Amino acid sequence: MGSAESVTFGAIKALAGGRVYPDVAPDGAARPYVVYQGVGGVDETTFDGADTLQNSRMQVAVWATTRGEASTIIQQVRAALTAEPVRGVPIGAPVSVFEDDTKLYGSRQDFSIWYQE
């Protein structure tokens, strides 16, 4: 029982030195860090009502001071979220970004995660 957020956090909480946050990192967070958020999913509601098996599309983003570090950590995220017990399915490959304002390198990827509500 739980939520997609709790399942995701449970799988990746040790990455990036434990700097893993929902939605947005706090001001002044040390780098690298990971943020995650739900960005949709598959609705399993039928005429019989909602199912306890739910789906969420979780987006995970890594922010680091180098491209290499961002790429390495997103690979660790993928390994953690596709392994037991989560068995998430990647939706596309990681997307690389650069944030000019902060001079941070980012890598983000979406995952389809099924969980028991």
PDB file of C-alpha atoms in Angstrom:
ATOM      1  CA  MET A   1       0.000   0.000   0.000  1.00  0.00           C
ATOM      2  CA  GLY A   2       1.159   3.492  -0.665  1.00  0.00           C
ATOM      3  CA  SER A   3       1.626   6.046  -3.358  1.00  0.00           C
ATOM      4  CA  ALA A   4       3.798   6.350  -6.425  1.00  0.00           C
ATOM      5  CA  GLU A   5       5.779   9.029  -4.615  1.00  0.00           C
ATOM      6  CA  SER A   6       6.526   6.769  -1.640  1.00  0.00           C
ATOM      7  CA  VAL A   7       7.470   3.866  -3.950  1.00  0.00           C
ATOM      8  CA  THR A   8       9.780   6.123  -5.973  1.00  0.00           C
ATOM      9  CA  PHE A   9      11.388   7.715  -2.920  1.00  0.00           C
ATOM     10  CA  GLY A  10      11.926   4.301  -1.325  1.00  0.00           C
ATOM     11  CA  ALA A  11      13.833   3.112  -4.382  1.00  0.00           C
ATOM     12  CA  ILE A  12      16.065   6.156  -4.937  1.00  0.00           C
ATOM     13  CA  LYS A  13      16.446   7.755  -1.489  1.00  0.00           C
ATOM     14  CA  ALA A  14      20.114   6.744  -1.109  1.00  0.00           C
ATOM     15  CA  LEU A  15      21.251   8.232  -4.432  1.00  0.00           C
ATOM     16  CA  ALA A  16      23.090  11.558  -4.749  1.00  0.00           C
ATOM     17  CA  GLY A  17      24.226  11.317  -1.150  1.00  0.00           C
ATOM     18  CA  GLY A  18      20.602  11.056   0.012  1.00  0.00           C
ATOM     19  CA  ARG A  19      19.701  14.438  -1.485  1.00  0.00           C
ATOM     20  CA  VAL A  20      16.395  13.306  -3.012  1.00  0.00           C
ATOM     21  CA  TYR A  21      13.394  15.646  -2.890  1.00  0.00           C
ATOM     22  CA  PRO A  22       9.763  15.705  -4.050  1.00  0.00           C
ATOM     23  CA  ASP A  23       9.002  18.354  -6.694  1.00  0.00           C
ATOM     24  CA  VAL A  24      11.842  20.823  -6.064  1.00  0.00           C
ATOM     25  CA  ALA A  25      15.064  20.935  -4.069  1.00  0.00           C
ATOM     26  CA  PRO A  26      15.273  23.387  -1.172  1.00  0.00           C
ATOM     27  CA  ASP A  27      17.176  26.624  -1.711  1.00  0.00           C
ATOM     28  CA  GLY A  28      20.897  26.076  -1.376  1.00  0.00           C
ATOM     29  CA  ALA A  29      20.710  22.279  -1.707  1.00  0.00           C
ATOM     30  CA  ALA A  30      24.135  20.753  -2.229  1.00  0.00           C
ATOM     31  CA  ARG A  31      24.790  19.217  -5.614  1.00  0.00           C
ATOM     32  CA  PRO A  32      24.201  16.714  -6.987  1.00  0.00           C
ATOM     33  CA  TYR A  33      20.575  16.185  -6.092  1.00  0.00           C
ATOM     34  CA  VAL A  34      17.513  14.374  -7.427  1.00  0.00           C
ATOM     35  CA  VAL A  35      13.923  15.606  -7.646  1.00  0.00           C
ATOM     36  CA  TYR A  36      10.858  13.545  -8.554  1.00  0.00           C
ATOM     37  CA  GLN A  37       7.206  14.250  -9.265  1.00  0.00           C
ATOM     38  CA  GLY A  38       4.111  12.618 -10.691  1.00  0.00           C
ATOM     39  CA  VAL A  39       3.344  13.834 -14.203  1.00  0.00           C
ATOM     40  CA  GLY A  40       0.298  11.741 -15.129  1.00  0.00           C
ATOM     41  CA  GLY A  41      -0.282   8.053 -15.659  1.00  0.00           C
ATOM     42  CA  VAL A  42      -2.934   5.566 -16.685  1.00  0.00           C
ATOM     43  CA  ASP A  43      -6.356   5.857 -15.020  1.00  0.00           C
ATOM     44  CA  GLU A  44      -7.720   2.394 -14.226  1.00  0.00           C
ATOM     45  CA  THR A  45     -11.226   3.534 -13.224  1.00  0.00           C
ATOM     46  CA  THR A  46     -13.981   1.434 -14.811  1.00  0.00           C
ATOM     47  CA  PHE A  47     -17.762   1.174 -14.432  1.00  0.00           C
ATOM     48  CA  ASP A  48     -17.010  -0.929 -11.352  1.00  0.00           C
ATOM     49  CA  GLY A  49     -15.080   1.984  -9.793  1.00  0.00           C
ATOM     50  CA  ALA A  50     -11.430   2.616  -9.132  1.00  0.00           C
ATOM     51  CA  ASP A  51      -9.039  -0.319  -8.929  1.00  0.00           C
ATOM     52  CA  THR A  52      -6.573  -0.560  -6.035  1.00  0.00           C
ATOM     53  CA  LEU A  53      -3.838  -1.168  -8.624  1.00  0.00           C
ATOM     54  CA  GLN A  54      -2.856   2.291  -9.806  1.00  0.00           C
ATOM     55  CA  ASN A  55      -0.383   3.716 -12.294  1.00  0.00           C
ATOM     56  CA  SER A  56       1.694   6.855 -12.197  1.00  0.00           C
ATOM     57  CA  ARG A  57       4.078   8.429 -14.636  1.00  0.00           C
ATOM     58  CA  MET A  58       6.939   9.622 -12.446  1.00  0.00           C
ATOM     59  CA  GLN A  59       9.488  12.089 -13.749  1.00  0.00           C
ATOM     60  CA  VAL A  60      12.889  12.008 -12.099  1.00  0.00           C
ATOM     61  CA  ALA A  61      15.448  14.747 -12.679  1.00  0.00           C
ATOM     62  CA  VAL A  62      19.075  14.807 -11.608  1.00  0.00           C
ATOM     63  CA  TRP A  63      20.941  18.113 -11.214  1.00  0.00           C
ATOM     64  CA  ALA A  64      24.738  18.199 -10.994  1.00  0.00           C
ATOM     65  CA  THR A  65      27.740  20.404 -11.675  1.00  0.00           C
ATOM     66  CA  THR A  66      28.986  18.193 -14.553  1.00  0.00           C
ATOM     67  CA  ARG A  67      27.322  16.336 -17.425  1.00  0.00           C
ATOM     68  CA  GLY A  68      29.116  13.126 -16.430  1.00  0.00           C
ATOM     69  CA  GLU A  69      27.809  13.219 -12.885  1.00  0.00           C
ATOM     70  CA  ALA A  70      24.238  13.870 -14.047  1.00  0.00           C
ATOM     71  CA  SER A  71      24.467  10.993 -16.551  1.00  0.00           C
ATOM     72  CA  THR A  72      25.893   8.566 -13.989  1.00  0.00           C
ATOM     73  CA  ILE A  73      23.187   9.316 -11.418  1.00  0.00           C
ATOM     74  CA  ILE A  74      20.304   9.044 -13.908  1.00  0.00           C
ATOM     75  CA  GLN A  75      21.662   5.588 -14.808  1.00  0.00           C
ATOM     76  CA  GLN A  76      21.540   4.721 -11.094  1.00  0.00           C
ATOM     77  CA  VAL A  77      17.955   6.022 -10.940  1.00  0.00           C
ATOM     78  CA  ARG A  78      17.012   3.820 -13.911  1.00  0.00           C
ATOM     79  CA  ALA A  79      18.610   0.766 -12.296  1.00  0.00           C
ATOM     80  CA  ALA A  80      16.791   1.390  -8.996  1.00  0.00           C
ATOM     81  CA  LEU A  81      13.368   2.033 -10.520  1.00  0.00           C
ATOM     82  CA  THR A  82      13.424  -0.887 -12.977  1.00  0.00           C
ATOM     83  CA  ALA A  83      14.562  -3.436 -10.360  1.00  0.00           C
ATOM     84  CA  GLU A  84      12.437  -5.356  -7.856  1.00  0.00           C
ATOM     85  CA  PRO A  85      10.237  -4.418  -6.117  1.00  0.00           C
ATOM     86  CA  VAL A  86       9.312  -1.355  -8.214  1.00  0.00           C
ATOM     87  CA  ARG A  87       9.749  -2.837 -11.716  1.00  0.00           C
ATOM     88  CA  GLY A  88       9.079   0.538 -13.323  1.00  0.00           C
ATOM     89  CA  VAL A  89       9.193   0.862 -17.096  1.00  0.00           C
ATOM     90  CA  PRO A  90      11.188   3.726 -18.624  1.00  0.00           C
ATOM     91  CA  ILE A  91       9.186   5.990 -20.932  1.00  0.00           C
ATOM     92  CA  GLY A  92      11.787   7.086 -23.436  1.00  0.00           C
ATOM     93  CA  ALA A  93      15.475   7.680 -22.853  1.00  0.00           C
ATOM     94  CA  PRO A  94      16.989  10.266 -20.511  1.00  0.00           C
ATOM     95  CA  VAL A  95      16.840  13.885 -21.699  1.00  0.00           C
ATOM     96  CA  SER A  96      19.904  16.059 -21.083  1.00  0.00           C
ATOM     97  CA  VAL A  97      19.423  19.719 -20.176  1.00  0.00           C
ATOM     98  CA  PHE A  98      21.545  22.656 -19.050  1.00  0.00           C
ATOM     99  CA  GLU A  99      20.168  25.362 -16.787  1.00  0.00           C
ATOM    100  CA  ASP A 100      21.895  28.591 -17.767  1.00  0.00           C
ATOM    101  CA  ASP A 101      20.795  30.519 -14.653  1.00  0.00           C
ATOM    102  CA  THR A 102      22.298  28.004 -12.213  1.00  0.00           C
ATOM    103  CA  LYS A 103      24.970  26.533 -14.530  1.00  0.00           C
ATOM    104  CA  LEU A 104      23.725  23.049 -13.590  1.00  0.00           C
ATOM    105  CA  TYR A 105      23.615  20.023 -15.846  1.00  0.00           C
ATOM    106  CA  GLY A 106      20.434  18.004 -15.699  1.00  0.00           C
ATOM    107  CA  SER A 107      19.219  14.638 -16.857  1.00  0.00           C
ATOM    108  CA  ARG A 108      15.577  13.612 -16.582  1.00  0.00           C
ATOM    109  CA  GLN A 109      13.605  10.503 -17.398  1.00  0.00           C
ATOM    110  CA  ASP A 110       9.990   9.369 -16.989  1.00  0.00           C
ATOM    111  CA  PHE A 111       8.940   5.979 -15.620  1.00  0.00           C
ATOM    112  CA  SER A 112       5.612   4.138 -15.615  1.00  0.00           C
ATOM    113  CA  ILE A 113       5.115   2.761 -12.106  1.00  0.00           C
ATOM    114  CA  TRP A 114       2.294   0.476 -10.961  1.00  0.00           C
ATOM    115  CA  TYR A 115       1.509   0.320  -7.250  1.00  0.00           C
ATOM    116  CA  GLN A 116      -1.164  -0.870  -4.822  1.00  0.00           C
ATOM    117  CA  GLU A 117      -3.183   2.025  -3.409  1.00  0.00           C
TER     118      GLU A 117
END
